[in-house]
mmCIF file of C-alpha atoms in Angstrom:
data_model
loop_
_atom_site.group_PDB
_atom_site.id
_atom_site.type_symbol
_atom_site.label_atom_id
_atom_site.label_comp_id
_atom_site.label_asym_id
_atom_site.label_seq_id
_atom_site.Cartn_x
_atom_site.Cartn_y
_atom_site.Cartn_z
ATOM 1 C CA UNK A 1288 -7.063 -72.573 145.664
ATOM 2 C CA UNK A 1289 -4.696 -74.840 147.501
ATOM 3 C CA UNK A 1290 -5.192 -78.298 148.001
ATOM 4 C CA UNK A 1291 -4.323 -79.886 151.256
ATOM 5 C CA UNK A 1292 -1.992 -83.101 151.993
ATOM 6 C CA UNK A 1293 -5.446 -85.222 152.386
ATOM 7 C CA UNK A 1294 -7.392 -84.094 148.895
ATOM 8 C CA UNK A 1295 -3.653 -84.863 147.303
ATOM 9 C CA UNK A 1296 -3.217 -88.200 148.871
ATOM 10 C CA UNK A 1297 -6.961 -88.893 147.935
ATOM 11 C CA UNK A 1298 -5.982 -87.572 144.025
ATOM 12 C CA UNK A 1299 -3.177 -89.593 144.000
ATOM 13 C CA UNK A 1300 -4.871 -92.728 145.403
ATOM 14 C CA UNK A 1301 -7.527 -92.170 142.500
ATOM 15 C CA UNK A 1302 -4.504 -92.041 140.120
ATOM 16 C CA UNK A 1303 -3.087 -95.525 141.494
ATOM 17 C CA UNK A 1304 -6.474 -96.934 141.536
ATOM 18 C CA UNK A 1305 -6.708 -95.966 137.531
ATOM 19 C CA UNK A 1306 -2.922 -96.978 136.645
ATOM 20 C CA UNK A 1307 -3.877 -100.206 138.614
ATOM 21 C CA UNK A 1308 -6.947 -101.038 136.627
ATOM 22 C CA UNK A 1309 -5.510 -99.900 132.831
ATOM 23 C CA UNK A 1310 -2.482 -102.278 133.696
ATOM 24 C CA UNK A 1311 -5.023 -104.564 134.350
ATOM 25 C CA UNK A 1312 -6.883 -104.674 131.720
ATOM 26 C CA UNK A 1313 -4.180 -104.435 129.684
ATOM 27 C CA UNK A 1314 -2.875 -107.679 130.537
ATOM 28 C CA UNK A 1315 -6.185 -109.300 130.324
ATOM 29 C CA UNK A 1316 -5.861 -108.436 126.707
ATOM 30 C CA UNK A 1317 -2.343 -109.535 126.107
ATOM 31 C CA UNK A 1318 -3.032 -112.769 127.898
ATOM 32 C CA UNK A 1319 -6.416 -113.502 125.600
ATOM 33 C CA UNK A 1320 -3.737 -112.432 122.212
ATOM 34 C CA UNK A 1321 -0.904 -115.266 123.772
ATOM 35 C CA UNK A 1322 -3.436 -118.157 123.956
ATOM 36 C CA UNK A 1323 -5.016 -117.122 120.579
ATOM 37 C CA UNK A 1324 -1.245 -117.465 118.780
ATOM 38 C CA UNK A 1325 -0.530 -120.734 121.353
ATOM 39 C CA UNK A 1326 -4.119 -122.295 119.969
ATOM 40 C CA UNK A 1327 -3.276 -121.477 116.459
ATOM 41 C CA UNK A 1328 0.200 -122.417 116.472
ATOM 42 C CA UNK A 1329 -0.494 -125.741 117.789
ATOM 43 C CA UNK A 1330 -2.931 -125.700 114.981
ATOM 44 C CA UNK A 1331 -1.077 -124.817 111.986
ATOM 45 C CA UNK A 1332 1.362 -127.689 113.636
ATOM 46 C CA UNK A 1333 -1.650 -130.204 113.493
ATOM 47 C CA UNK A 1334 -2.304 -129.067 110.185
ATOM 48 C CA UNK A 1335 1.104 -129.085 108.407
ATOM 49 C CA UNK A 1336 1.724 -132.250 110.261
ATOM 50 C CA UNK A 1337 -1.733 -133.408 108.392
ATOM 51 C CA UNK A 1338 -0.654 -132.286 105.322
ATOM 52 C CA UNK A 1339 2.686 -133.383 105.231
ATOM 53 C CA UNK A 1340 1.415 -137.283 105.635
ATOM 54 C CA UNK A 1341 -0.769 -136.802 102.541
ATOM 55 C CA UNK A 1342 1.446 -135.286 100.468
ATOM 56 C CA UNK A 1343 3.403 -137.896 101.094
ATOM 57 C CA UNK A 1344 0.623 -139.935 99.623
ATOM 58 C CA UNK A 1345 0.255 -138.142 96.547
ATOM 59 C CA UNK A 1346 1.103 -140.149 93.211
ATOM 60 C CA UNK A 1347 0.848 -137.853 90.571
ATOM 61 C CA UNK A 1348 -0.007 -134.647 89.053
ATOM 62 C CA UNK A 1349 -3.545 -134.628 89.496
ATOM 63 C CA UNK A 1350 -3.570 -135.652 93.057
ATOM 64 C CA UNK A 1351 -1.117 -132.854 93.661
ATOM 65 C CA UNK A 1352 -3.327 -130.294 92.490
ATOM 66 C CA UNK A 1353 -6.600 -131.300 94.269
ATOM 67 C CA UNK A 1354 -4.832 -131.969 97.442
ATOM 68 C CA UNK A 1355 -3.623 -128.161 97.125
ATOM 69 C CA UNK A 1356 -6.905 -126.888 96.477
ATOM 70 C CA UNK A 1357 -8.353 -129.135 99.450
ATOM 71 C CA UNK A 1358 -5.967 -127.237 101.461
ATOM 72 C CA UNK A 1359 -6.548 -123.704 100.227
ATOM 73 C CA UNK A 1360 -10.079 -123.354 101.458
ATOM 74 C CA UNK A 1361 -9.463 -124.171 104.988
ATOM 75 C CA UNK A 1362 -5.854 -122.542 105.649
ATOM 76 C CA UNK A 1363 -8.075 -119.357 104.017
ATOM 77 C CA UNK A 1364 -10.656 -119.457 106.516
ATOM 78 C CA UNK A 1365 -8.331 -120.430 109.232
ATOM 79 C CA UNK A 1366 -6.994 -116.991 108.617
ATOM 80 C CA UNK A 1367 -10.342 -115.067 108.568
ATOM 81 C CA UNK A 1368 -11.411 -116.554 112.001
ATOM 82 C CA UNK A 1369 -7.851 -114.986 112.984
ATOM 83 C CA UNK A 1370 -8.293 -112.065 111.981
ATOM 84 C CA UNK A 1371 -12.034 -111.594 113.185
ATOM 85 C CA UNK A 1372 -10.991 -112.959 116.802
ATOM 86 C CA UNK A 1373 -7.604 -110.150 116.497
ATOM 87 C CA UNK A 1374 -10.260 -107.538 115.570
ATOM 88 C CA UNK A 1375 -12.386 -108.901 118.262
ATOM 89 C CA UNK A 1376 -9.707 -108.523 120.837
ATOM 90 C CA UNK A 1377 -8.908 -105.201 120.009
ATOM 91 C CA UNK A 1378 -11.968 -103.831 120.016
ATOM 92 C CA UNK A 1379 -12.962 -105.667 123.497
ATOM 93 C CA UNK A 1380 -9.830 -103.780 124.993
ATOM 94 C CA UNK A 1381 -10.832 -100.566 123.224
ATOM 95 C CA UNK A 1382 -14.141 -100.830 124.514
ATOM 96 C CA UNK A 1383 -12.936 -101.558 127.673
ATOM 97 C CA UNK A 1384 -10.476 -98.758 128.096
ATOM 98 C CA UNK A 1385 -13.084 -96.075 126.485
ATOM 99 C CA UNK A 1386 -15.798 -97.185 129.494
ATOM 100 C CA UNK A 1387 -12.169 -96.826 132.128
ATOM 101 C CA UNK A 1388 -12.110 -92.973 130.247
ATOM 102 C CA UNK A 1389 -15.552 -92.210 130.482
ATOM 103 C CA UNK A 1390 -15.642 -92.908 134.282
ATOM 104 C CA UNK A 1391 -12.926 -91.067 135.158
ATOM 105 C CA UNK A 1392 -13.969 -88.296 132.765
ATOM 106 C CA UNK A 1393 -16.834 -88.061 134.508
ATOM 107 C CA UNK A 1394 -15.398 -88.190 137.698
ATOM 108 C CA UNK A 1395 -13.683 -85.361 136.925
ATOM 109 C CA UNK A 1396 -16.392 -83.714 135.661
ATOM 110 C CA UNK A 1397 -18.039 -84.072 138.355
ATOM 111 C CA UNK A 1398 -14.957 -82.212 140.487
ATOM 112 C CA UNK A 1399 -14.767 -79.579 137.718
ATOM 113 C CA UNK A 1400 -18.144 -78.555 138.937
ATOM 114 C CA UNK A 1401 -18.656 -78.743 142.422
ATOM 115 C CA UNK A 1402 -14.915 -76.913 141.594
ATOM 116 C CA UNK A 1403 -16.585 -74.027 140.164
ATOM 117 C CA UNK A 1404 -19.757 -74.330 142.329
ATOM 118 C CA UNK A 1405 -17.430 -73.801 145.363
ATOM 119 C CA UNK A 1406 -15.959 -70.746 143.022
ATOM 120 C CA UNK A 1407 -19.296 -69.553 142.429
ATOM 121 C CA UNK A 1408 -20.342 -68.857 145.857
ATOM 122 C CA UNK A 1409 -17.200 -67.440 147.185
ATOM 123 C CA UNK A 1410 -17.152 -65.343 143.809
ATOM 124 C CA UNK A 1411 -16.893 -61.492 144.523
ATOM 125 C CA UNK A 1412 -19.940 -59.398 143.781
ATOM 126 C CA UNK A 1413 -19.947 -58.533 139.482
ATOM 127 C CA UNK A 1414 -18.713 -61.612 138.676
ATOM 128 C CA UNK A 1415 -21.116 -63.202 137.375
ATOM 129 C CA UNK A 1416 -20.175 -62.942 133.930
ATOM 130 C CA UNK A 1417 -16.707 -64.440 134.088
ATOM 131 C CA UNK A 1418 -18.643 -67.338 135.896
ATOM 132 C CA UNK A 1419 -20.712 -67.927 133.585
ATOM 133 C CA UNK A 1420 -18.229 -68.069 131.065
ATOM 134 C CA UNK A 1421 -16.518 -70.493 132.449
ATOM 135 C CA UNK A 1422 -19.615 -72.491 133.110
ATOM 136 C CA UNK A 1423 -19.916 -72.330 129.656
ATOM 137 C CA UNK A 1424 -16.139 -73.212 128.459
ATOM 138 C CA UNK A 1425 -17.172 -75.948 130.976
ATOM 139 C CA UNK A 1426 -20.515 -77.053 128.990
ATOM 140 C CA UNK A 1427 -18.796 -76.570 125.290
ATOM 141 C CA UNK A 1428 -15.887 -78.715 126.217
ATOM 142 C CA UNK A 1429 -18.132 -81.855 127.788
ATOM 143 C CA UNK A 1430 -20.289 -81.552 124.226
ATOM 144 C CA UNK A 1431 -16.796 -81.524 122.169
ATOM 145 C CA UNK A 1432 -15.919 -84.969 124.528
ATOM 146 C CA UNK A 1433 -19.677 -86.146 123.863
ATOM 147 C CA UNK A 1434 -19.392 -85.580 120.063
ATOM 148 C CA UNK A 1435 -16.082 -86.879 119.194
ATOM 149 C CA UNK A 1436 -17.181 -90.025 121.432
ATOM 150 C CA UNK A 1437 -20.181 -90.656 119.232
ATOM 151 C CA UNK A 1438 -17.619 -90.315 116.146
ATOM 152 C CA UNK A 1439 -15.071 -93.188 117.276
ATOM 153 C CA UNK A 1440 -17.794 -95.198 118.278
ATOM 154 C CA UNK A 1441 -19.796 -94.403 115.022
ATOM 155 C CA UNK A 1442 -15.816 -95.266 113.146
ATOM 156 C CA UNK A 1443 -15.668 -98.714 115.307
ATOM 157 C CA UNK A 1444 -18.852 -99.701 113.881
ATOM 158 C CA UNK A 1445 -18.282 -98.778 110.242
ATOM 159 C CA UNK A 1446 -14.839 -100.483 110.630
ATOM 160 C CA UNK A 1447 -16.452 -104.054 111.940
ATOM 161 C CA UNK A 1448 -19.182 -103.673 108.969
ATOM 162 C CA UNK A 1449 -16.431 -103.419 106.528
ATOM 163 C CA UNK A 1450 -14.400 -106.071 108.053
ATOM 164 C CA UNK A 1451 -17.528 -108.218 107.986
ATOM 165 C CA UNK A 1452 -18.263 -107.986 104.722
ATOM 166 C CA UNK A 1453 -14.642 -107.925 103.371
ATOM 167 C CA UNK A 1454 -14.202 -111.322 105.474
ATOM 168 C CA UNK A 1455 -17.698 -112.521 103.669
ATOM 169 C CA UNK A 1456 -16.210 -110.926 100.542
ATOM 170 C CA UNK A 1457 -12.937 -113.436 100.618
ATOM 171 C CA UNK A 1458 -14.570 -116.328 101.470
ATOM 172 C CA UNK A 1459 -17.221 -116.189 98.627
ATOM 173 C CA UNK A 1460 -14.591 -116.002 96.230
ATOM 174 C CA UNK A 1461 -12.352 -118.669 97.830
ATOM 175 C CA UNK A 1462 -15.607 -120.778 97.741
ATOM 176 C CA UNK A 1463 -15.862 -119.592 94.144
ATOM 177 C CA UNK A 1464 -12.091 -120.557 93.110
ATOM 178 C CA UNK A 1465 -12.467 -123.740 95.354
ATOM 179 C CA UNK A 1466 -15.250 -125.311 92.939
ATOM 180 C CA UNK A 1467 -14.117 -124.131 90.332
ATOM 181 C CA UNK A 1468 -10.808 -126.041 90.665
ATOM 182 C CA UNK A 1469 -12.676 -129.218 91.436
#
């Protein structure tokens, strides 16, 4: 089957159209990770700068070590929320280029068979078999997509419970070391 200048103009279009919205979305994500560092940088400024100007205030030993555990606990979960809004970002642009895959996968799906529909009518007589073979390589390779879909998806989840509870996991025991120091 040849394809003529139109359909390949239209395919490439289609291509530019995808490129165009991955590069997108792409730099909606990098954009969200530079103003996460710029807010926590100026942060971690605000903070040090905090710190610094009561250390400064600190007269002995004892002082020393409570302002240091005072500081522990926060810095700790300062770094949590980091890592939870990192994790949060990722996934949001996974998610977001997995639903950009599914529509074009579908698209083309869609072209495979009206493809082989098209195929299928103009098929010689006692060829049916080798159509419906392919109708069927056609079939087993959408339920292979399908399936290993379910599995990332079914991984993504499993990875935010365990990030969950590792993140509750820290903070208990920073809580934990925290009174105990007091």
């Amino acid at each position: 089957m040849n394809l003529t200048p139109e359909q390949m103009a239209a395919a490439q279009k289609a291509n530019l159209e995808t490129l165009s919205g991955l590069t997108n979305q792409a730099l909606q994500s990098i954009e969200k990770l530079v103003e996460l560092n710029m807010h926590i940088a100026k942060q971690s400024l605000s903070d040090s700068m905090s710190n610094a100007k009561k250390a400064m205030e600190i007269k002995d030993i004892q002082q020393l070590l409570t302002h240091q555990a005072e500081a522990v606990k926060p810095m700790a979960e300062k770094m949590m929320a980091y890592s939870r809004h990192l994790y949060e970002l990722a996934h949001e642009t996974q998610a977001s280029f997995t639903q950009s895959a599914e529509k074009e996968f579908q698209a083309s799906q869609q072209k495979i068979n009206a493809l082989v529909e098209g195929w299928t009518k103009n098929a010689p007589a006692g060829s049916e078999a080798a159509v419906q073979a392919m109708k069927q390589a056609i079939a087993s390779a959408n339920t292979v997509y399908e399936t290993s879909q379910k599995a990332v998806k079914h991984a993504v989840e499993l990875a935010q419970n365990n990030l969950n509870k590792a993140s509750e996991s820290v903070m208990s025991e920073i809580n934990k070391a925290s009174k105990a120091k007091k």
